[in-house]
Coordinates of C-alpha atoms in Angstrom, one line a residue:
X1492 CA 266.0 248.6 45.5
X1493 CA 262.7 249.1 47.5
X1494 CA 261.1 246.4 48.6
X1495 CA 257.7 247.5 46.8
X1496 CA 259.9 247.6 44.0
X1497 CA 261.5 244.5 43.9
X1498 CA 258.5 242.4 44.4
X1499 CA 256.7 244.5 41.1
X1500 CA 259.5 243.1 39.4
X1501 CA 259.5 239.4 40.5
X1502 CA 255.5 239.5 39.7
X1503 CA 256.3 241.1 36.6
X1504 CA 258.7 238.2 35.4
X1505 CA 256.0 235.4 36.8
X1506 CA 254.0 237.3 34.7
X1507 CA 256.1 236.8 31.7
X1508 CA 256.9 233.3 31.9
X1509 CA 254.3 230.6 29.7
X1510 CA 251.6 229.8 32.2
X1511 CA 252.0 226.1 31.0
X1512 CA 256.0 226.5 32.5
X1513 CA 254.7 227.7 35.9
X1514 CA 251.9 224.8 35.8
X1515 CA 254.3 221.9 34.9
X1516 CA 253.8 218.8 37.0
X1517 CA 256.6 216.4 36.9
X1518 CA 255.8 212.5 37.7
X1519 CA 257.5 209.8 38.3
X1520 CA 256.9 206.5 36.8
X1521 CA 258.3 203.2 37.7
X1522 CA 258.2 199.5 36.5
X1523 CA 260.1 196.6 35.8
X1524 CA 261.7 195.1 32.8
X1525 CA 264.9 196.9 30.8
X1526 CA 264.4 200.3 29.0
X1527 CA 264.2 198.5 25.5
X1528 CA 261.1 199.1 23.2
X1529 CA 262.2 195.6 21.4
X1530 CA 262.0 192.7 24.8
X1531 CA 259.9 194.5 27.0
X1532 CA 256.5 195.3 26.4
X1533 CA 255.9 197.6 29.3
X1534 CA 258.6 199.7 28.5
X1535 CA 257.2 200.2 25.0
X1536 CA 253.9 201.1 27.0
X1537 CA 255.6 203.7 28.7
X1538 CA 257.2 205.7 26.3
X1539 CA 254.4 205.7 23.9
X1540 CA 252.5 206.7 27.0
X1541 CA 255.1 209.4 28.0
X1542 CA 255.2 211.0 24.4
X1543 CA 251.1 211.1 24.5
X1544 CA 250.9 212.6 27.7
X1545 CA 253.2 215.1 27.4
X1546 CA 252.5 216.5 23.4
X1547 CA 248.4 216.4 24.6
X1548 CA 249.0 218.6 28.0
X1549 CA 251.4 220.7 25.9
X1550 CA 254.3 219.5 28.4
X1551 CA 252.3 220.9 31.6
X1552 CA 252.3 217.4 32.5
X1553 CA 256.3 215.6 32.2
X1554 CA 256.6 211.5 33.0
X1555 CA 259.7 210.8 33.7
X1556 CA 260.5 207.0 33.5
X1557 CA 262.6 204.7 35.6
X1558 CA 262.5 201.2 34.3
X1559 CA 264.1 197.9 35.7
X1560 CA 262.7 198.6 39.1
X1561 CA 264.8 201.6 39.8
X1562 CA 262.6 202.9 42.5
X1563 CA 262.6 199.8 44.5
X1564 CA 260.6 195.9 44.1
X1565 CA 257.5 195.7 43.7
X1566 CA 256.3 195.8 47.8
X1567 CA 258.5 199.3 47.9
X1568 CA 256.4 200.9 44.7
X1569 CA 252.8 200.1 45.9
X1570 CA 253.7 201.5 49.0
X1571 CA 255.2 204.7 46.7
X1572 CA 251.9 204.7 44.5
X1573 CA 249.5 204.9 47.7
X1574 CA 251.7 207.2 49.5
X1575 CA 252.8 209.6 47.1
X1576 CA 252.6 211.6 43.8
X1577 CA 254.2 208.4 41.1
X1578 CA 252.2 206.2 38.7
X1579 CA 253.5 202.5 38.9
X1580 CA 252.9 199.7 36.7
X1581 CA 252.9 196.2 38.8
X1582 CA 252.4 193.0 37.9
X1583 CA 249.8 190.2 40.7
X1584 CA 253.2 189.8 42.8
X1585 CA 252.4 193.8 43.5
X1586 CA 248.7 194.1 43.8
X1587 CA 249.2 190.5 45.7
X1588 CA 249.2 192.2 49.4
X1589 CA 246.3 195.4 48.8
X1590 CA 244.3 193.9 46.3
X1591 CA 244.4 190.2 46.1
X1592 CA 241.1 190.3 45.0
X1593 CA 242.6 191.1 41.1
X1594 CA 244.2 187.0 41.3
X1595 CA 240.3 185.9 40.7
X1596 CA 241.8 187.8 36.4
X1597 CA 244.3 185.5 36.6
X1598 CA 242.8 181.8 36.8
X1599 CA 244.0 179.7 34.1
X1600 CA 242.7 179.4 31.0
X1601 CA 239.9 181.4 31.7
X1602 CA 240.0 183.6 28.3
X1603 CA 239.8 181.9 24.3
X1604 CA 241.8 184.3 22.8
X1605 CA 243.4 188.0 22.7
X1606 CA 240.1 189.8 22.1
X1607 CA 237.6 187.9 24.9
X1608 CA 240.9 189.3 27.6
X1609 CA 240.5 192.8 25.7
X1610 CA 236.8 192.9 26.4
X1611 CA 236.9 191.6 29.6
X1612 CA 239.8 194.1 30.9
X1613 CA 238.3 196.9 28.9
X1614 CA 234.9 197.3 30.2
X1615 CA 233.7 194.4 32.5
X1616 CA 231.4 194.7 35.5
X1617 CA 234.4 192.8 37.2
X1618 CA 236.9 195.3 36.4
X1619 CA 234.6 198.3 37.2
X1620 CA 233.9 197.0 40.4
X1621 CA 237.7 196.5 40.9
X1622 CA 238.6 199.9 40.3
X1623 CA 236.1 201.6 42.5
X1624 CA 237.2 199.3 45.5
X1625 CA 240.6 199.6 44.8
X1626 CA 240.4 203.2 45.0
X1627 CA 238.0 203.1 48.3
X1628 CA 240.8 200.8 50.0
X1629 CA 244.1 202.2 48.8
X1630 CA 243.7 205.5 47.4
X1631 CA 245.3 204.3 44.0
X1632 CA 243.4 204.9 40.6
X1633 CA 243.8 202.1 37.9
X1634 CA 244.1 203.5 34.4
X1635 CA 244.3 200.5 32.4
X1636 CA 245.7 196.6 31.9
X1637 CA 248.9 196.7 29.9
X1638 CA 249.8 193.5 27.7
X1639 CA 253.0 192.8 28.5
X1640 CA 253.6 189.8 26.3
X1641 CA 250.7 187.6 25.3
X1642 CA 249.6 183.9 26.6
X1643 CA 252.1 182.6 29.3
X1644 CA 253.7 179.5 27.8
X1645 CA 255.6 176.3 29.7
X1646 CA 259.1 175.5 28.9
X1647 CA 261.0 172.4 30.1
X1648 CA 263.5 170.5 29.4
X1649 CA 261.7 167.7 28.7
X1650 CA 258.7 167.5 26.2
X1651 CA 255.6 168.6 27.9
X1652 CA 252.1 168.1 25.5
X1653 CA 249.8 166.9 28.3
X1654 CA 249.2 167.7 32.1
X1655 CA 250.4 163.3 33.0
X1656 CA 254.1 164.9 31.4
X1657 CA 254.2 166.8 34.7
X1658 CA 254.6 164.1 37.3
X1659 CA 257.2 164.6 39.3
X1660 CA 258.8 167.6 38.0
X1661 CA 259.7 170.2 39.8
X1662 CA 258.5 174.3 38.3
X1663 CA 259.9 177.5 39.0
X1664 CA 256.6 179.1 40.4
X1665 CA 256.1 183.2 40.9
X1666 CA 253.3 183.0 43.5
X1667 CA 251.2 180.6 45.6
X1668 CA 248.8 180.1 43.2
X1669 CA 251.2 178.3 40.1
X1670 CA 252.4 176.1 43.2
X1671 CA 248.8 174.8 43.6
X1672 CA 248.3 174.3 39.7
X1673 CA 251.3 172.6 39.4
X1674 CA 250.5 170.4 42.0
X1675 CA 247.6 169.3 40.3
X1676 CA 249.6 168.3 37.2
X1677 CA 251.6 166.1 40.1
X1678 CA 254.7 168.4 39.7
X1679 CA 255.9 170.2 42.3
X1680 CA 256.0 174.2 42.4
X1681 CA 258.8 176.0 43.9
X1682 CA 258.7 180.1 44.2
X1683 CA 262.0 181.2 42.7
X1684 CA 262.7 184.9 41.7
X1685 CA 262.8 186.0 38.1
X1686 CA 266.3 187.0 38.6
X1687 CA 267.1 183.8 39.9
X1688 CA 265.8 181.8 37.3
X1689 CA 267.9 181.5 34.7
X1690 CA 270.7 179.9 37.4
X1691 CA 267.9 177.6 38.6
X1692 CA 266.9 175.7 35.2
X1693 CA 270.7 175.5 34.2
X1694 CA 271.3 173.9 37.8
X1695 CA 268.5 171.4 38.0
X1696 CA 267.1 173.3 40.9
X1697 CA 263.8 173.8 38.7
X1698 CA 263.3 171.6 35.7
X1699 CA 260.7 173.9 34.2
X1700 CA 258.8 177.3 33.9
X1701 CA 256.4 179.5 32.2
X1702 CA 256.3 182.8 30.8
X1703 CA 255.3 184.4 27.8
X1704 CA 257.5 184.6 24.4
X1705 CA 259.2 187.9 25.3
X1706 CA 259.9 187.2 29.1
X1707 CA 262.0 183.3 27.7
X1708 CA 263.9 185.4 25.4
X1709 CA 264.3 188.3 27.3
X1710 CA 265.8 186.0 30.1
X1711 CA 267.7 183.8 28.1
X1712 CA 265.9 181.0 28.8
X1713 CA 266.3 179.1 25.4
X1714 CA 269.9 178.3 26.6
X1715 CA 268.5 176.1 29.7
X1716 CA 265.4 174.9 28.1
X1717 CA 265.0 172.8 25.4
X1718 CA 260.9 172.4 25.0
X1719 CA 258.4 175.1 24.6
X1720 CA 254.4 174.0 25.1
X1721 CA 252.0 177.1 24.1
X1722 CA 249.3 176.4 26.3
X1723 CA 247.5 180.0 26.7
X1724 CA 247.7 179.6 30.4
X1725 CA 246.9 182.6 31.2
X1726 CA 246.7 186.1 29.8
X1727 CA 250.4 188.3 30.8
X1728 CA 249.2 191.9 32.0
X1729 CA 250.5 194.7 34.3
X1730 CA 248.4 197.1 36.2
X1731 CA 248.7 201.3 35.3
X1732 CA 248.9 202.8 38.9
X1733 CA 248.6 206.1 39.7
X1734 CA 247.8 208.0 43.1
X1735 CA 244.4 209.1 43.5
X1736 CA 245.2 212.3 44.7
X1737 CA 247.9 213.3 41.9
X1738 CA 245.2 212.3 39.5
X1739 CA 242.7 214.4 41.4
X1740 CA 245.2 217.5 41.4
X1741 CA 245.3 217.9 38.1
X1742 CA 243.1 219.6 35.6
X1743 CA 240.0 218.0 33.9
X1744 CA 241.6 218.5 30.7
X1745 CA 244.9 217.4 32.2
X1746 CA 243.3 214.3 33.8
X1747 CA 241.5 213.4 30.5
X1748 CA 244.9 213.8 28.7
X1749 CA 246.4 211.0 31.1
X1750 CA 243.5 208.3 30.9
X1751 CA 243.1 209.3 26.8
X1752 CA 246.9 208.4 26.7
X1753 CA 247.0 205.3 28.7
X1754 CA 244.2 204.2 26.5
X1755 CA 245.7 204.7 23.2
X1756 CA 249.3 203.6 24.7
X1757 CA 247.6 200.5 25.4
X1758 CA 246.0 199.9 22.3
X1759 CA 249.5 200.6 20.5
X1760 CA 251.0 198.0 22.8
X1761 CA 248.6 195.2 21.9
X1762 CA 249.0 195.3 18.4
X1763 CA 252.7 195.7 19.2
X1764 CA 252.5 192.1 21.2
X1765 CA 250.5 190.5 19.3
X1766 CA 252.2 191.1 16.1
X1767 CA 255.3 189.7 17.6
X1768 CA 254.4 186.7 19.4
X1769 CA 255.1 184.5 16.3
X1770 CA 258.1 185.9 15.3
X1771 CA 259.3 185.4 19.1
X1772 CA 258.4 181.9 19.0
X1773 CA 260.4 181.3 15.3
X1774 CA 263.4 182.9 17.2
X1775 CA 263.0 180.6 20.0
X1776 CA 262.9 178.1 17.6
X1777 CA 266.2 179.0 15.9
X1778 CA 267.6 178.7 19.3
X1779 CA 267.4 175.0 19.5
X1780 CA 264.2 174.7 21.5
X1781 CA 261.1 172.4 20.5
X1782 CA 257.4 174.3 19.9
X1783 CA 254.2 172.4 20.8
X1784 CA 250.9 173.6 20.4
X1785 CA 248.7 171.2 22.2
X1786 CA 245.1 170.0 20.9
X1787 CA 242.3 170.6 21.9
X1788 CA 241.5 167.7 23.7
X1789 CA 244.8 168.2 25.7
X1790 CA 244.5 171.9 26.1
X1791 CA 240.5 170.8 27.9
X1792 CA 242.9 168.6 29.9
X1793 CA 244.7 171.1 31.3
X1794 CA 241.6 173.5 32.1
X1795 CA 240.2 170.9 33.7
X1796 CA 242.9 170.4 36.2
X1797 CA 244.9 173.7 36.4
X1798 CA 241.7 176.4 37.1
X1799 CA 239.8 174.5 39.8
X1800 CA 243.3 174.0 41.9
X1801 CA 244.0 177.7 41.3
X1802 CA 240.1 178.5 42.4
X1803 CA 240.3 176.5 45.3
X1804 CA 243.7 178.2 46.6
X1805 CA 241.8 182.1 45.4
X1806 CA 239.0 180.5 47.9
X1807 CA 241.2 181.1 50.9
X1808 CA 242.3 184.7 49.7
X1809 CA 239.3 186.4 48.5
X1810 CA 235.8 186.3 48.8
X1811 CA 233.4 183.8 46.6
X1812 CA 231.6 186.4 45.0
X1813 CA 234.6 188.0 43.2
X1814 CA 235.3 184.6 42.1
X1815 CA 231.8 183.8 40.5
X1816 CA 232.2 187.6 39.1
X1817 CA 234.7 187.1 36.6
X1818 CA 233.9 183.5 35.7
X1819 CA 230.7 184.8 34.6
X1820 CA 232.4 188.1 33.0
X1821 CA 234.9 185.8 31.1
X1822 CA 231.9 183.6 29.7
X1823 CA 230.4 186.8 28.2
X1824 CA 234.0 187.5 27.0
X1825 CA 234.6 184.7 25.6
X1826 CA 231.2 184.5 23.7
X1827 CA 231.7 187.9 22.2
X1828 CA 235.4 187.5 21.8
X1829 CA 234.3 184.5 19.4
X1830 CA 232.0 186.1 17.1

């Protein structure tokens, strides 16, 4: 065959195949947690997100998922999510190192209830000004704040109903700053991984933690802990990461179709959470362990001491006026949140 030939007929079937087929972008997406709808919030995020994505770009657009930290820990997928064409969902631990800066969301007890966190992370001048300068700095675009499992909670195996029950315990801590909280309670904090935990509390090494509902079952935790204090210390989210240029690549309507679908995966995934966090907690309790709700005067107690040790450690990492940003965000939150 002629070579005028042959290339008529190769343009002739490109010509035949679905433009959408020749226009399919295929991208990776990557986060922790097991691939099960039922203990892990993020995962449900995902596939509703996957499912939205792909039926709205009539499959030009294909997310293909790879939960429990296939692609590497947290340090290896922000460096993945800045360097190449994947979305990524991380948690503070992953944003810790580019954007410390997002820690200031994370002081405790900072937000009343589910709906003041919703506003704030939905709209605040905090989180707008967190998204530009995340994507000045790294070149990664933040689509949304994923629930992942409502209030973080502390479990012990002792009772805990006021900050004095700390003294002299020692916490499994995930970062810096729940060493310095749990300092001020007089316990000591002790940065253990999550898959480590589990041995830790059975062992003594760690005589306490806290997580939300779904992260103490998921883990087991109920067999190594007998007391569970639902505090609200702070509000359990994960960041939706995607490369700036990926997002830039595609289509306006493409683009729109990834931000509209993050959005209403989101919005799926709260109502998910939240209609689950008492049913998680009744579970817990059929497991043996203890639920305390503290008052109010004890949950003031706790403000008092946890957020200004956490503030003072976020003074050494980030600059004042993102700290002053969101209090004054949350306040407006929190006033709206209660009407």
């Amino acid at each position: 065959m002629k070579r005028s030939a042959l290339l008529g007929l190769i343009l002739a079937l490109l010509l035949a195949v679905p433009g959408s087929a020749l226009a399919a972008t295929s991208i990776k997406m990557s986060y922790n947690g097991p691939p099960s709808d039922k203990d892990n919030a993020v995962h449900y995020f995902a596939t509703k997100f996957k499912a939205l994505v792909e039926k709205a770009t009539d499959n030009q657009v294909e997310i293909k998922l790879f939960p429990n930290s296939q692609l590497g820990n947290e340090e290896q997928r922000m460096e993945q999510v800045m360097s190449g064409p994947v979305i990524n969902v991380a948690s503070y631990g992953g944003l810790q190192t580019v954007f410390p800066e997002m820690f200031a969301t994370n002081i405790p007890f900072l937000f009343d209830n589910y709906k003041s966190a919703h506003i704030f992370f939905d709209g605040s001048e905090f989180m707008n000004k967190a998204k530009a300068e995340l994507k000045s700095r790294t070149g990664i675009a933040l689509l949304d704040v994923i629930e992942e499992g409502g209030f973080l909670a502390f479990t012990c195996d002792k009772p805990i109903h006021s900050p004095a029950d700390f003294k002299g315990l020692k916490f499994r801590a995930m970062d810096a700053s729940q060493v310095a909280m749990y300092e001020a309670f007089g316990a000591s904090g002790t940065p253990i991984p999550w898959t480590e935990v589990y041995l830790a509390l059975k062992t003594g090494v760690a005589d306490g933690q806290m997580n939300p509902p779904t992260y103490i079952i998921m883990g087991s935790l109920y067999e190594v802990q007998k007391h569970l204090t639902l505090a609200n210390v702070q509000y359990s989210d994960q960041f939706l990461l995607m490369n700036g240029e990926l997002l830039d690549s595609l289509t306006p309507a493409q683009q729109k179709a990834v931000t509209d679908s993050a959005r209403k995966a989101n919005m799926e995934t709260r109502e998910f959470v939240e209609s689950q966090v008492d049913t998680r907690v009744k579970f817990l309790e059929s497991k043996g362990m203890t639920s305390y709700t503290p008052t109010a005067e004890e949950s003031a107690e706790f403000k008092k001491l946890g957020s200004p040790s956490y503030i003072n450690w976020l003074k050494d990492q980030v600059d004042q006026s993102w700290i002053d940003l969101v209090i004054k965000d949350a306040r407006k939150a929190n006033a709206e949140g209660a009407k």
